[in-house]
Coordinates of C-alpha atoms in Angstrom, one line a residue:
X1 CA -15.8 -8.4 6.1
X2 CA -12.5 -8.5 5.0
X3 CA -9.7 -6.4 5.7
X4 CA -8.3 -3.7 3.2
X5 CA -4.9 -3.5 2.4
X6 CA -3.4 -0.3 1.6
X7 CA -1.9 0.1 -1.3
X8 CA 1.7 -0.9 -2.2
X9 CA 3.8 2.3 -1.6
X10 CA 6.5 3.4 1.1
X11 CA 8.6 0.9 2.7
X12 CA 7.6 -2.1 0.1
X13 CA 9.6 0.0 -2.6
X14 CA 12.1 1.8 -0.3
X15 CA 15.4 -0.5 -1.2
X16 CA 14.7 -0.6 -4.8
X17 CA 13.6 3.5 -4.5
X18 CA 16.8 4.0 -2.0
X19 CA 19.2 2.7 -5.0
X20 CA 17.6 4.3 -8.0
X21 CA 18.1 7.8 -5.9
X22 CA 21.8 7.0 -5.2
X23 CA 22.3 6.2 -8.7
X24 CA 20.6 9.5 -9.9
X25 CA 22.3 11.7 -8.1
X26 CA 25.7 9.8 -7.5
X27 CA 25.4 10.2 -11.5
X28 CA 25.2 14.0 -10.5
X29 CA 28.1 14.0 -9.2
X30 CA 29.4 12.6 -11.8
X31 CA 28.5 15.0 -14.4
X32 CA 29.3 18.4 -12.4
X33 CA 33.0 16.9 -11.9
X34 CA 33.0 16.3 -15.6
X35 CA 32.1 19.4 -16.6
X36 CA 34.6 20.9 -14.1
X37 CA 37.6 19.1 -15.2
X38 CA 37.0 19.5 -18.7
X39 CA 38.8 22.9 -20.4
X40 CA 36.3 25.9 -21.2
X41 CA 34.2 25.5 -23.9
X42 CA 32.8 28.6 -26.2
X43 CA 29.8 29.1 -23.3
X44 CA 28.9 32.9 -23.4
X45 CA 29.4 32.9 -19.2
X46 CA 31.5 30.1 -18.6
X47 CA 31.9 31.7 -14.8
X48 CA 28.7 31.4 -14.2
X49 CA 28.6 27.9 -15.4
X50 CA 31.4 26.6 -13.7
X51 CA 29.0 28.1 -10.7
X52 CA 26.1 26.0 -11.7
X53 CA 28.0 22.7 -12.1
X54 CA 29.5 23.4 -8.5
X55 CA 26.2 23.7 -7.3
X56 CA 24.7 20.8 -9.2
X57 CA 27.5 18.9 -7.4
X58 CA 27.5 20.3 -3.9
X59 CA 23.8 19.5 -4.3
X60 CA 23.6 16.0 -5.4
X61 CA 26.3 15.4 -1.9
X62 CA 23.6 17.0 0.3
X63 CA 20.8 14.6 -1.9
X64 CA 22.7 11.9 -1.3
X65 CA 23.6 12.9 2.5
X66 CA 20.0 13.1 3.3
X67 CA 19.8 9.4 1.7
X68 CA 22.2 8.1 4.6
X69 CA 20.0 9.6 7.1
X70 CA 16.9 8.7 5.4
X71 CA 18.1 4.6 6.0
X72 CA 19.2 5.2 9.1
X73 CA 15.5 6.8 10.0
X74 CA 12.6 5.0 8.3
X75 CA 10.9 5.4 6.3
X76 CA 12.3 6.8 2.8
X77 CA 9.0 8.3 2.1
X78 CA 9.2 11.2 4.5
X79 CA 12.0 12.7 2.1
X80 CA 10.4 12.6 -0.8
X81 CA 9.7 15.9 -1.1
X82 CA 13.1 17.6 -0.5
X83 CA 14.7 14.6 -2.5
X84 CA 12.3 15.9 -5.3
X85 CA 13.0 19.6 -5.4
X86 CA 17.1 18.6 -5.3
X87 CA 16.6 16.1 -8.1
X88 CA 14.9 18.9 -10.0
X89 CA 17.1 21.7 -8.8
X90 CA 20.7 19.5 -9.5
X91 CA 18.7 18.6 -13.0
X92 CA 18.1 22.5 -14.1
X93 CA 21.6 23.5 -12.2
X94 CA 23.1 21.1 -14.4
X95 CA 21.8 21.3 -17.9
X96 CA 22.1 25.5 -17.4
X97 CA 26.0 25.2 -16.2
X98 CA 27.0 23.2 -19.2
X99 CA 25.0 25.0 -21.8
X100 CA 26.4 28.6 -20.2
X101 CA 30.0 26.7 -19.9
X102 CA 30.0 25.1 -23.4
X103 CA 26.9 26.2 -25.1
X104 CA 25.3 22.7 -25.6
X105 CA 22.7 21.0 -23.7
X106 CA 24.0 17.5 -24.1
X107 CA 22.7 16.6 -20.5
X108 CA 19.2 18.2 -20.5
X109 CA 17.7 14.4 -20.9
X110 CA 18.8 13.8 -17.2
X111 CA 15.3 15.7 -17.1
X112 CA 13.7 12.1 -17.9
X113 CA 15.4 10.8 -15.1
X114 CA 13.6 13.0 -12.5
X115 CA 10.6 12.6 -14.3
X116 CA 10.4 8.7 -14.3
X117 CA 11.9 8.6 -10.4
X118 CA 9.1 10.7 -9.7
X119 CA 6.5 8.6 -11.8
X120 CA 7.6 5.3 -10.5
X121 CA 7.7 5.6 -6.6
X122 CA 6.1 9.0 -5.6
X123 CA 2.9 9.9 -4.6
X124 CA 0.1 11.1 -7.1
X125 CA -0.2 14.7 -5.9
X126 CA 4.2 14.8 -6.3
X127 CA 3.6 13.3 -9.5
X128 CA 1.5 15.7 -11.3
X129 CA 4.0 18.6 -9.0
X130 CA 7.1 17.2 -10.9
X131 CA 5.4 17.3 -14.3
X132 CA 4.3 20.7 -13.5
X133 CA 7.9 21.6 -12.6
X134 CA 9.9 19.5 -15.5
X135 CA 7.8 21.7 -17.8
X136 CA 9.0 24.8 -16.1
X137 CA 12.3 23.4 -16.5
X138 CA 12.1 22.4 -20.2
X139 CA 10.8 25.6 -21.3
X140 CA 13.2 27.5 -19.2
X141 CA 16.4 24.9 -20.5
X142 CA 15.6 25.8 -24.1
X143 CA 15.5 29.7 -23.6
X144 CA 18.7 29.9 -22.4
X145 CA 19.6 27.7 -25.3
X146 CA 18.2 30.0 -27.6
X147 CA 20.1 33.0 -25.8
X148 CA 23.1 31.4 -25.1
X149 CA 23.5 28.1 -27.0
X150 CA 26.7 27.6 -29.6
X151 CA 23.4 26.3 -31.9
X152 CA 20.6 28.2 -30.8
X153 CA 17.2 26.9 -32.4
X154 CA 15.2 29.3 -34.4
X155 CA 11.8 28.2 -32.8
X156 CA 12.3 28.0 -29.5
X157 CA 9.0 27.4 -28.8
X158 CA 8.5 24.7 -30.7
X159 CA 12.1 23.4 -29.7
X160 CA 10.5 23.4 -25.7
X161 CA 7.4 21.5 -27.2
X162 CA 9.3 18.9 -28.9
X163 CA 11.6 18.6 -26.0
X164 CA 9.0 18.4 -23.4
X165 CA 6.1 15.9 -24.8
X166 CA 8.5 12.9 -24.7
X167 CA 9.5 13.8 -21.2
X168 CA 5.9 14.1 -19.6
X169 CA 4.7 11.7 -21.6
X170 CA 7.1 9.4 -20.4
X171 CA 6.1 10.1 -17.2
X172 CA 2.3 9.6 -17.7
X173 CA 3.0 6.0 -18.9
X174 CA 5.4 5.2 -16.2
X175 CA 2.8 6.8 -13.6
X176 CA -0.4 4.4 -15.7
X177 CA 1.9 1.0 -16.0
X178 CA 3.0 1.7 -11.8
X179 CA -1.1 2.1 -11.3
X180 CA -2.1 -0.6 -12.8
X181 CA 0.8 -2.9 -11.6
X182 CA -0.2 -1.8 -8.2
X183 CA -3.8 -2.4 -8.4
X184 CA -3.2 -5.9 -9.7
X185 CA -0.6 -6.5 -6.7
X186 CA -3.4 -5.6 -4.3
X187 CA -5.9 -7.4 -6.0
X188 CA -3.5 -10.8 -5.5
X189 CA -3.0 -9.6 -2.0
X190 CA -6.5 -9.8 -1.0
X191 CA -7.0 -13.2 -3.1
X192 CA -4.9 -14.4 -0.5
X193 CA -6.6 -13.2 2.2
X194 CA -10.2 -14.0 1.1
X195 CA -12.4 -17.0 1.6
X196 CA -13.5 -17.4 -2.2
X197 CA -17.0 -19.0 -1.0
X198 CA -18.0 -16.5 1.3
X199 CA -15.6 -13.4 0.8
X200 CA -14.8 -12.9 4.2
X201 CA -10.9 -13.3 5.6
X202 CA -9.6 -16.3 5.8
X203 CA -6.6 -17.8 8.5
X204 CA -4.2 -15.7 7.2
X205 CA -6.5 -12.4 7.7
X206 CA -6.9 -13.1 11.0
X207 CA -3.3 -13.9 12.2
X208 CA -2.1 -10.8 10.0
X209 CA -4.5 -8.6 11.0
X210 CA -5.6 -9.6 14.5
X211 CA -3.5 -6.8 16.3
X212 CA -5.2 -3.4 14.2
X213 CA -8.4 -4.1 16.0
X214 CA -9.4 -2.1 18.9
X215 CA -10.8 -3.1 22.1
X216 CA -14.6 -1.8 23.6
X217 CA -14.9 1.1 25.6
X218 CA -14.4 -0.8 28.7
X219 CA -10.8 -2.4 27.2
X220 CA -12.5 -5.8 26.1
X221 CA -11.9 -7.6 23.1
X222 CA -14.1 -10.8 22.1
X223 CA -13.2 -13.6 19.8
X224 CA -16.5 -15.7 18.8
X225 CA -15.9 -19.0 17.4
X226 CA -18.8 -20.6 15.5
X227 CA -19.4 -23.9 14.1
X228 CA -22.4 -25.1 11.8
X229 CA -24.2 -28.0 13.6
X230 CA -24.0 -31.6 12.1
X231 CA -22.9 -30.0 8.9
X232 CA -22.0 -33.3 7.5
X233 CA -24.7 -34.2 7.7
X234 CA -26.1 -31.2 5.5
X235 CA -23.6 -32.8 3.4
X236 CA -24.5 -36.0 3.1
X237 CA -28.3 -35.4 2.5
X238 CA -28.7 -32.3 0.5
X239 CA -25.7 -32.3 -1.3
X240 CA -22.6 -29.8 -1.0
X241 CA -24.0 -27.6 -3.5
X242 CA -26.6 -26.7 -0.7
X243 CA -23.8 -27.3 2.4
X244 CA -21.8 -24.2 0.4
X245 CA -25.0 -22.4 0.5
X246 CA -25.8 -22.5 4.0
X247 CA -22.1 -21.5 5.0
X248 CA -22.5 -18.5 2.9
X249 CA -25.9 -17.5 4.8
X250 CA -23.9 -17.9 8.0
X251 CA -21.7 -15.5 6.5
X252 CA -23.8 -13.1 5.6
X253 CA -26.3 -13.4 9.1
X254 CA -22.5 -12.1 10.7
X255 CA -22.1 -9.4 8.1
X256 CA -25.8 -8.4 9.3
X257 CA -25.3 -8.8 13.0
X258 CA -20.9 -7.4 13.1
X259 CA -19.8 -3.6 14.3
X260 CA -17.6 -1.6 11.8
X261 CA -14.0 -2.9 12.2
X262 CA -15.3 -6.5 13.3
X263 CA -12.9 -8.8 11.8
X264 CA -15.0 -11.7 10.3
X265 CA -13.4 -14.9 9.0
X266 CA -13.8 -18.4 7.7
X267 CA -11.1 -20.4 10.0
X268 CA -12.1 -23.6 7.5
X269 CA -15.1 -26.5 6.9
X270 CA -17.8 -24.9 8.8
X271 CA -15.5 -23.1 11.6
X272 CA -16.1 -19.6 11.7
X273 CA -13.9 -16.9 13.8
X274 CA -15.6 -13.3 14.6
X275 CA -13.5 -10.8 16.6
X276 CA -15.5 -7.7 17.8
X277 CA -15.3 -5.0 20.6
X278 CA -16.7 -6.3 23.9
X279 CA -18.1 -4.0 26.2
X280 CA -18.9 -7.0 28.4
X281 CA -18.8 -10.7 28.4
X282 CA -23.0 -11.1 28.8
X283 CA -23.1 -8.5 26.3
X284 CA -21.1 -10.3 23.8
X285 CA -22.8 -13.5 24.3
X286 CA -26.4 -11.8 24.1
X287 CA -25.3 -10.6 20.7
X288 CA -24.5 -14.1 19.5
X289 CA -27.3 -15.4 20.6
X290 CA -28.8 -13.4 18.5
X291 CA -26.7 -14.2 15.7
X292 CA -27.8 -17.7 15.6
X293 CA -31.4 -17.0 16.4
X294 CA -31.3 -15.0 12.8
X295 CA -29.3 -17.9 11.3
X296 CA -31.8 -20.7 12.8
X297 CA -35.0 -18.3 11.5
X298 CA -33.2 -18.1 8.0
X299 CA -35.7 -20.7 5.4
X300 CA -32.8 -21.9 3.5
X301 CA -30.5 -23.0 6.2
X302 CA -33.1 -26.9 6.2
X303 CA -33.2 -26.1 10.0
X304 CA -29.4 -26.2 10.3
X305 CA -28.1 -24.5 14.2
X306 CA -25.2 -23.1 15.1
X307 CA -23.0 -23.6 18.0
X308 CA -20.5 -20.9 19.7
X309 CA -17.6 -20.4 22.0
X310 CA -17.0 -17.2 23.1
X311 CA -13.8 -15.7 24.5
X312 CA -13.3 -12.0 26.1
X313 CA -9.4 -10.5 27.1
X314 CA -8.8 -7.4 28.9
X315 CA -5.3 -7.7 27.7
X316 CA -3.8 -4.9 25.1
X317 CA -3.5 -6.5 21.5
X318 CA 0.3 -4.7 21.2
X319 CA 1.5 -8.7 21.2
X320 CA -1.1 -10.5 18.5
X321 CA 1.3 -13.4 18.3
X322 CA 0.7 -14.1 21.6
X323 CA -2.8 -13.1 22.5
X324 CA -4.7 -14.9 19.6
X325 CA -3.9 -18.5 20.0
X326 CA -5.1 -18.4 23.6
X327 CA -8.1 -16.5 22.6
X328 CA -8.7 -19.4 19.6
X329 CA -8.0 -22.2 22.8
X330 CA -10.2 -20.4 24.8
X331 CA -13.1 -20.0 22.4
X332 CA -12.6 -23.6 20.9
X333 CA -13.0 -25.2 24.1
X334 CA -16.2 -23.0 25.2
X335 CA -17.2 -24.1 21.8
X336 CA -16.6 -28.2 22.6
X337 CA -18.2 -27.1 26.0
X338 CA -21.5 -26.2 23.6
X339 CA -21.6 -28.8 21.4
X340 CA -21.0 -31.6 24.1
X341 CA -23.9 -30.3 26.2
X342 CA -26.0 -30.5 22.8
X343 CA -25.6 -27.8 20.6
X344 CA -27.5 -24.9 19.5
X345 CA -26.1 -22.7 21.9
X346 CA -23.2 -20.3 22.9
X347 CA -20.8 -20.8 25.7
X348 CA -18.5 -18.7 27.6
X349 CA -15.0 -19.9 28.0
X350 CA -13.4 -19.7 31.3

């Protein structure tokens, strides 16, 4: 049983996201003081554009305003949405004021910008929202073209189709490649977290994810440490081919015999580690007692028995770092107590 990461998204990207968003709009700014400064071009309503490029302006400040306060309150992925619409806003603000102030639409490919932020580091359902929007955008850009351009295009229609696959389809890929990425990233993730023989966590799962378990209904939490009898011995007479195969019948006896949201691990050798709810400490040990008696009963474990130490806290897990290397002291000396008083048996540590 071995823990499932969530996917790669939120803070993991947030510096590289927080930068790309400064440049984009910080570019913004750029572009409306551009257009400001430079004299009047043959626009049919250069007022109004002049308007538009203020706004795209006084908009990319307030986008990049809510990026200070977005760093100083983590995480970045609780703007996303207003960050969106004021990309998308400052975009079409933009592209309008200059074609109404100069009658071309030299800017309207900032459009791809939004489109790829949006593909590379938002979630899903904002990712089909911002193609759904840049399309609105597009078609609407290329109207006022047509009405208001110095070099209107006769089709305007298929002047917004032309203009529009690249951009979405842009996005689509960026959006695939990010997926994919992703899933391998995860995939890598849990390699390292896995026992390859058995599949269940290994060291690492348990120290990282120790503290997301929760305690019984009475506030207890057990850690069960279990080790395969004279396992060298298995070894040494059968072969490790068939030493492998009894671990990974231990392994799945605890699969058979854990609670959802038991953490089960492979600590190393024969040395298992199960942490589990505890609603009691004779509880706890009746159900690994019963662990190894379906271990023992199993025909291709050669009559192999397994030996456990059993530790219970009524301390909160809030402090992992703390709490689970007492609970592996505690358990691993139950678990010598068991195997110096002759094995095949489960002990409770003190």
């Amino acid at each position: 049983m071995t823990p499932r990461l969530p996917p790669l998204s939120g803070t993991d990207r947030d510096p590289v996201k927080f930068w790309v968003l400064v440049m984009f709009f910080g570019a913004g700014v750029g572009l409306a003081a551009l257009g400001l400064l430079l004299p009047g071009g043959p626009g049919a309503r250069p007022d109004l554009g002049r308007a538009l490029m203020l706004g795209n302006g006084i908009g990319s400040l307030a986008a990049l305003a809510l990026l200070g306060r977005a760093r100083r309150r983590p995480p970045l992925r609780r703007f996303d949405l207003p960050l969106l619409l004021l990309a998308q806003v400052c975009t079409l603000g933009g592209v309008l004021g200059e074609t109404f102030l100069f009658g071309s639409q030299f800017s309207s490919m900032t459009q791809l910008w939004v489109t790829v932020f949006a593909a590379g580091f938002l979630p899903r359902r904002l990712v089909w929202a911002q193609q759904l929007l840049g399309l609105a955008s597009i078609t609407l850009m290329v109207w006022v073209r047509t009405r208001y351009g110095v070099d209107p295009p006769h089709l305007w229609v298929v002047e917004g189709i032309v203009t529009a696959l690249p951009v979405l389809l842009t996005g689509v890929a960026v959006a695939y490649f990010r997926g994919v990425a992703e899933q391998e990233a995860w995939a890598l993730e849990q390699a390292g977290r896995t026992d390859p023989l058995t599949g269940l966590g290994n060291r690492r799962a348990l120290f990282e994810t120790f503290g997301a378990r929760r305690a019984g209904a009475a506030g207890l939490t057990g850690l069960v440490m279990l080790d395969i009898d004279h396992f060298k011995g298995v070894n040494d007479r059968y072969g490790h081919a068939e030493g492998d195969r009894v671990i990974r019948v231990l392994a799945d006896v605890m699969r058979e015999h854990a609670a959802p949201g038991d953490l089960l691990t492979r600590h190393g050798g024969e040395e298992f580690v199960w942490v589990t709810a505890a609603s009691g400490e004779e509880a706890l040990l009746a159900r690994v007692n019963a662990l190894r008696e379906a271990f023992a009963q199993r025909a291709e474990v050669l009559g192999v028995t397994v030996s456990a130490g059993v530790a219970v806290t009524a301390r909160p897990l809030a402090d992992p770092a703390a709490l689970l290397p007492d609970l592996l002291r505690r358990a691993d000396a139950a678990l010598y107590g068991a195997k110096a008083a002759g094995r095949d048996q489960a002990r409770l540590a003190s």
